[in-house]
Every structure is written in C-alpha cells, then in structure tokens.
Amino acid sequence: MNIEAIQTRRSIRKYKPEEISREVVREIIEAGRLAPSGKNKQPWKYIVYGGSSKKELLDQMKAGIRREKSGEALLIKSAYGLPDAENTLRIMREAPILIIVLNTAGKSPFESLTADERFTETVDSMSIGAAIENMLLCAEDLKLGSLWIANTCFAYPELVNYIGTTAQLMGAVALGTADESPRQRPRKAMEEIVEYRL
Ligand SMILES: Cc1cc2nc3c(=O)[nH]c(=O)nc-3n(C[C@H](O)[C@H](O)[C@H](O)COP(=O)(O)O)c2cc1C
C-alpha cells in the first residue's frame, strides 16, 4: 500500500500558532465532501472556528467539563475520561482552526432511539467517519497536523446551545501546523483483526 498520507498521518497534539488560510480549510473540507455516505445522504455539516469565536466555543467546552466534574454529570460512567477531555481542550485551544462536525440527520444522544433509528444513526455516523478520515488524510497530504476529537461529548448541551443547532454534535477536527512528530502508535497485529474464510 503506497498511499503515503495513510502511512505518515499521526494525531497531532501540539500546534504552532501559524494561521491556516481559508483556501486550505476549504480544500480539506472538499476532501470530506467527496467521501462516500450511506444512501448518498451526506449527513454532514461543518462549522469552522478560529480566533475569538473558537475561544468562546471552548469556554463552553470548559463549562461542560466543569459541570461533569460537579454533581450534575450527564455521563457518569465516562467520568474516567475527564482528564483526557481536559487535555483535549488544551489542544483545541492551541490549534488555530477547529472544525465542528455535525450529523444533520441525528438526534441528541440524550433522546432514546428505536432499533430503526439506531441502524440509521450508525450508518450516518459511519458516513461522517469516512468524511473525517478523508479530511485528516488531505491535511496530512498538505503537510498539516490534525486531531480527530470526540471529547466534545462531555460538554454536549453547552456546545450545541452555543453553536445554535438541533443537529447531532459528532465531534471536531483540530487543524494546524504540527509542533511535534510523534512515532506511529501501536496497532493490533493483522492476525488478531482478520479471519479469512475463503
Ligand atoms: C473517533 C475518534 C475520536 C477521537 N477523539 C480524540 C479526542 O477527543 N482527543 C484526543 O486527544 N484524541 C482523540 N482521538 C485520537 C486517537 O487517540 C488516535 O487516533 C489514536 O490514539 C491512534 O493514534 P494516531 O491517530 O496517531 O494513529 C480520536 C480518534 C478517533 C478516531
């Protein structure tokens, strides 16, 4: 396999303060726009934050994490992930661009789902995952660092309220010039993940 970006991409958690142009952000989102999606629904929407609007958004994320640490936690069983979420928040503050990713067909995760709705949501989530991966690979190809972020879940009500959306908040993608070159993180062995029944 010689798609270089697949081999070289890493999650980047340290960014230089260099700005990223609108044209480059557009090119990266274009890679997401071309992704496959179940029934070609393209259930995605992107909101690009930078500068003071990113700061305000992240103040909401901080408020959500603070609420989760107080007596009003919504994700009680996920509390072990709060230190990681705080670290992610620091990274989001450092990255010059943050792309919020919404599922326009999705409901709030705090609403219950029928089995039909769960299947549909799974398909839409996979579609959005394909789009995000396209964006990360495009960023890598453009020699930019990126981080796929799901820790927005800890501030779900605060963030959707601030964003002003009824769509489902899937997460975010941080973008910027990398200020670190991490080694490849470990992967499971091929034998562990594949079973041939040819
Ligand atoms: C769906 C998803 C959500 C993720 N959420 C976060 C996050 O909130 N914070 C973070 O620091 N990394 C996050 N990551 C990055 C993973 O930790 C990373 O991809 C994994 O450790 C493998 O490292 P690599 O991307 O460098 O290969 C996420 C990755 C995926 C695919």
CSV table of C-alpha atoms and ligand atoms in Angstrom, one decimal:
chain,number,residue,atom,x,y,z
A,1,MET,CA,0.0,0.0,0.0
A,2,ASN,CA,1.6,3.2,-1.1
A,3,ILE,CA,-0.8,6.0,-0.2
A,4,GLU,CA,1.7,8.0,1.7
A,5,ALA,CA,-0.7,10.0,3.9
A,6,ILE,CA,-2.2,6.8,5.3
A,7,GLN,CA,1.3,5.8,6.5
A,8,THR,CA,2.5,9.1,7.8
A,9,ARG,CA,-0.6,10.6,9.4
A,10,ARG,CA,-0.5,10.9,13.2
A,11,SER,CA,-2.8,12.5,15.8
A,12,ILE,CA,-1.1,15.8,16.5
A,13,ARG,CA,-1.5,17.3,20.0
A,14,LYS,CA,1.0,20.2,19.7
A,15,TYR,CA,0.5,23.1,17.2
A,16,LYS,CA,2.4,26.1,16.1
A,17,PRO,CA,0.5,29.4,16.2
A,18,GLU,CA,0.8,29.8,12.4
A,19,GLU,CA,-2.5,30.7,10.7
A,20,ILE,CA,-4.2,28.4,8.2
A,21,SER,CA,-5.8,30.1,5.2
A,22,ARG,CA,-9.5,29.8,4.3
A,23,GLU,CA,-8.5,28.2,1.0
A,24,VAL,CA,-6.6,25.4,2.7
A,25,VAL,CA,-9.5,24.8,5.1
A,26,ARG,CA,-11.8,24.7,2.1
A,27,GLU,CA,-9.6,22.2,0.4
A,28,ILE,CA,-9.7,19.9,3.4
A,29,ILE,CA,-13.5,20.2,3.7
A,30,GLU,CA,-13.7,19.4,0.0
A,31,ALA,CA,-12.0,16.1,0.8
A,32,GLY,CA,-14.8,15.4,3.3
A,33,ARG,CA,-17.4,16.4,0.8
A,34,LEU,CA,-16.2,13.7,-1.6
A,35,ALA,CA,-16.5,10.9,0.9
A,36,PRO,CA,-19.0,8.1,0.4
A,37,SER,CA,-22.1,8.1,2.5
A,38,GLY,CA,-25.0,5.6,3.1
A,39,LYS,CA,-27.7,6.3,0.6
A,40,ASN,CA,-25.6,9.2,-0.5
A,41,LYS,CA,-27.3,11.1,2.3
A,42,GLN,CA,-24.2,13.3,3.0
A,43,PRO,CA,-25.5,13.9,6.6
A,44,TRP,CA,-22.7,16.2,7.5
A,45,LYS,CA,-22.2,19.9,8.2
A,46,TYR,CA,-19.0,21.7,9.2
A,47,ILE,CA,-18.7,24.9,11.2
A,48,VAL,CA,-15.2,26.3,11.1
A,49,TYR,CA,-14.0,28.1,14.2
A,50,GLY,CA,-10.9,30.2,14.7
A,51,GLY,CA,-9.7,33.2,16.8
A,52,SER,CA,-12.2,34.7,19.3
A,53,SER,CA,-15.1,32.5,18.1
A,54,LYS,CA,-13.0,29.4,18.9
A,55,LYS,CA,-12.2,30.8,22.3
A,56,GLU,CA,-15.9,31.4,23.1
A,57,LEU,CA,-16.8,27.9,21.9
A,58,LEU,CA,-14.0,26.4,24.0
A,59,ASP,CA,-15.1,28.4,27.1
A,60,GLN,CA,-18.4,26.5,26.7
A,61,MET,CA,-16.5,23.2,26.5
A,62,LYS,CA,-14.7,24.1,29.7
A,63,ALA,CA,-18.0,24.9,31.4
A,64,GLY,CA,-19.3,21.5,30.3
A,65,ILE,CA,-16.3,19.7,31.7
A,66,ARG,CA,-16.7,21.6,34.9
A,67,ARG,CA,-20.4,20.6,35.1
A,68,GLU,CA,-19.4,17.0,34.5
A,69,LYS,CA,-17.0,17.2,37.5
A,70,SER,CA,-19.6,18.7,39.7
A,71,GLY,CA,-22.8,17.0,41.0
A,72,GLU,CA,-24.6,17.5,37.6
A,73,ALA,CA,-22.8,14.9,35.4
A,74,LEU,CA,-24.7,13.5,32.4
A,75,LEU,CA,-22.0,10.9,31.5
A,76,ILE,CA,-21.4,9.3,34.9
A,77,LYS,CA,-19.9,6.1,33.6
A,78,SER,CA,-17.5,8.1,31.4
A,79,ALA,CA,-16.0,10.2,34.2
A,80,TYR,CA,-12.7,8.4,33.9
A,81,GLY,CA,-12.3,10.2,30.5
A,82,LEU,CA,-12.5,13.7,32.0
A,83,PRO,CA,-8.7,14.2,32.4
A,84,ASP,CA,-8.3,13.2,28.8
A,85,ALA,CA,-11.0,15.7,27.8
A,86,GLU,CA,-9.2,18.5,29.7
A,87,ASN,CA,-6.0,17.6,27.8
A,88,THR,CA,-8.0,17.7,24.5
A,89,LEU,CA,-9.4,21.1,25.5
A,90,ARG,CA,-5.8,22.4,25.8
A,91,ILE,CA,-5.0,21.0,22.4
A,92,MET,CA,-8.2,22.6,20.9
A,93,ARG,CA,-7.1,26.0,22.4
A,94,GLU,CA,-3.7,25.6,20.8
A,95,ALA,CA,-4.8,24.6,17.3
A,96,PRO,CA,-5.5,27.6,15.1
A,97,ILE,CA,-8.6,26.0,13.4
A,98,LEU,CA,-11.3,23.8,14.8
A,99,ILE,CA,-13.9,22.3,12.6
A,100,ILE,CA,-17.1,21.3,14.4
A,101,VAL,CA,-18.7,18.3,12.7
A,102,LEU,CA,-22.5,17.8,12.9
A,103,ASN,CA,-24.8,15.0,11.8
A,104,THR,CA,-27.7,16.9,10.3
A,105,ALA,CA,-29.9,13.8,10.4
A,106,GLY,CA,-29.0,12.9,14.0
A,107,LYS,CA,-30.8,13.4,17.3
A,108,SER,CA,-29.4,14.4,20.7
A,109,PRO,CA,-27.8,11.4,22.3
A,110,PHE,CA,-29.8,12.1,25.4
A,111,GLU,CA,-33.0,11.1,23.5
A,112,SER,CA,-33.9,7.4,23.2
A,113,LEU,CA,-33.9,5.6,19.8
A,114,THR,CA,-35.9,2.8,18.2
A,115,ALA,CA,-33.9,0.0,16.6
A,116,ASP,CA,-34.6,1.5,13.1
A,117,GLU,CA,-33.3,4.9,14.3
A,118,ARG,CA,-30.2,3.3,15.8
A,119,PHE,CA,-29.4,1.5,12.5
A,120,THR,CA,-29.9,4.7,10.6
A,121,GLU,CA,-27.7,6.6,13.1
A,122,THR,CA,-25.0,4.0,12.8
A,123,VAL,CA,-24.9,4.3,9.0
A,124,ASP,CA,-24.9,8.1,9.2
A,125,SER,CA,-22.1,8.0,11.8
A,126,MET,CA,-20.0,5.7,9.6
A,127,SER,CA,-20.5,8.1,6.7
A,128,ILE,CA,-19.3,11.0,8.8
A,129,GLY,CA,-16.3,8.9,9.9
A,130,ALA,CA,-15.4,8.4,6.3
A,131,ALA,CA,-15.6,12.1,5.6
A,132,ILE,CA,-13.5,13.0,8.7
A,133,GLU,CA,-10.8,10.4,7.7
A,134,ASN,CA,-10.7,11.9,4.2
A,135,MET,CA,-10.1,15.3,5.8
A,136,LEU,CA,-7.3,14.1,8.0
A,137,LEU,CA,-5.6,12.4,5.1
A,138,CYS,CA,-6.0,15.6,3.0
A,139,ALA,CA,-4.5,17.6,5.9
A,140,GLU,CA,-1.6,15.2,6.0
A,141,ASP,CA,-1.1,15.5,2.3
A,142,LEU,CA,-0.9,19.3,2.7
A,143,LYS,CA,1.7,18.8,5.4
A,144,LEU,CA,-0.7,19.9,8.2
A,145,GLY,CA,-1.3,18.3,11.5
A,146,SER,CA,-4.8,17.2,12.6
A,147,LEU,CA,-6.6,15.7,15.5
A,148,TRP,CA,-9.9,13.8,15.4
A,149,ILE,CA,-11.9,14.8,18.5
A,150,ALA,CA,-14.8,13.1,20.2
A,151,ASN,CA,-14.3,14.5,23.7
A,152,THR,CA,-16.8,17.3,22.9
A,153,CYS,CA,-19.3,14.8,24.3
A,154,PHE,CA,-18.5,16.0,27.8
A,155,ALA,CA,-19.9,19.4,27.0
A,156,TYR,CA,-22.7,18.3,24.7
A,157,PRO,CA,-25.6,20.6,25.9
A,158,GLU,CA,-23.3,23.6,26.3
A,159,LEU,CA,-21.7,23.2,22.9
A,160,VAL,CA,-24.9,22.6,20.9
A,161,ASN,CA,-26.6,25.5,22.7
A,162,TYR,CA,-23.6,27.8,21.9
A,163,ILE,CA,-23.4,26.6,18.3
A,164,GLY,CA,-27.2,27.1,17.9
A,165,THR,CA,-28.0,23.8,16.3
A,166,THR,CA,-30.6,21.0,16.6
A,167,ALA,CA,-28.3,18.6,14.6
A,168,GLN,CA,-26.2,16.0,16.4
A,169,LEU,CA,-22.7,17.1,17.5
A,170,MET,CA,-20.4,14.4,16.3
A,171,GLY,CA,-17.1,15.9,17.4
A,172,ALA,CA,-14.4,18.1,15.9
A,173,VAL,CA,-11.3,18.2,13.9
A,174,ALA,CA,-8.3,20.3,15.0
A,175,LEU,CA,-6.0,21.6,12.3
A,176,GLY,CA,-2.7,23.4,12.3
A,177,THR,CA,1.0,23.3,11.7
A,178,ALA,CA,2.3,20.4,13.7
A,179,ASP,CA,4.8,21.2,16.5
A,180,GLU,CA,5.7,17.6,17.2
A,181,SER,CA,6.4,14.4,15.2
A,182,PRO,CA,5.0,11.5,17.2
A,183,ARG,CA,6.0,8.0,16.4
A,184,GLN,CA,3.4,5.6,15.0
A,185,ARG,CA,1.1,4.5,17.8
A,186,PRO,CA,0.8,0.7,18.2
A,187,ARG,CA,-1.6,-1.2,16.0
A,188,LYS,CA,-3.1,-4.7,16.6
A,189,ALA,CA,-1.4,-7.5,14.6
A,190,MET,CA,-3.0,-8.5,11.4
A,191,GLU,CA,-3.6,-12.0,12.7
A,192,GLU,CA,-5.6,-10.5,15.6
A,193,ILE,CA,-8.0,-8.5,13.4
A,194,VAL,CA,-8.6,-10.6,10.4
A,195,GLU,CA,-10.1,-14.1,9.8
A,196,TYR,CA,-10.1,-15.5,6.3
A,197,ARG,CA,-13.0,-17.8,5.3
A,198,LEU,CA,-12.1,-18.1,1.7
B,1,LIG,C1,-13.5,8.8,16.7
B,1,LIG,C2,-12.2,9.3,17.3
B,1,LIG,C3,-12.2,10.1,18.4
B,1,LIG,C4,-11.0,10.7,19.0
B,1,LIG,N1,-11.1,11.6,20.0
B,1,LIG,C5,-10.0,12.1,20.5
B,1,LIG,C6,-10.1,13.1,21.5
B,1,LIG,O1,-11.1,13.6,21.9
B,1,LIG,N2,-8.9,13.6,22.0
B,1,LIG,C7,-7.7,13.1,21.6
B,1,LIG,O2,-6.6,13.6,22.1
B,1,LIG,N3,-7.6,12.2,20.6
B,1,LIG,C8,-8.7,11.7,20.1
B,1,LIG,N4,-8.6,10.7,19.0
B,1,LIG,C9,-7.3,10.3,18.5
B,1,LIG,C10,-6.9,8.9,18.9
B,1,LIG,O3,-6.5,8.9,20.3
B,1,LIG,C11,-5.8,8.4,18.0
B,1,LIG,O4,-6.3,8.3,16.7
B,1,LIG,C12,-5.3,7.0,18.3
B,1,LIG,O5,-4.6,7.0,19.6
B,1,LIG,C13,-4.2,6.5,17.3
B,1,LIG,O6,-3.2,7.4,17.1
B,1,LIG,P1,-2.8,8.0,15.7
B,1,LIG,O7,-4.1,8.8,15.3
B,1,LIG,O8,-1.6,8.9,15.9
B,1,LIG,O9,-2.6,6.9,14.8
B,1,LIG,C14,-9.8,10.2,18.5
B,1,LIG,C15,-9.7,9.4,17.4
B,1,LIG,C16,-10.9,8.9,16.8
B,1,LIG,C17,-10.8,8.0,15.6
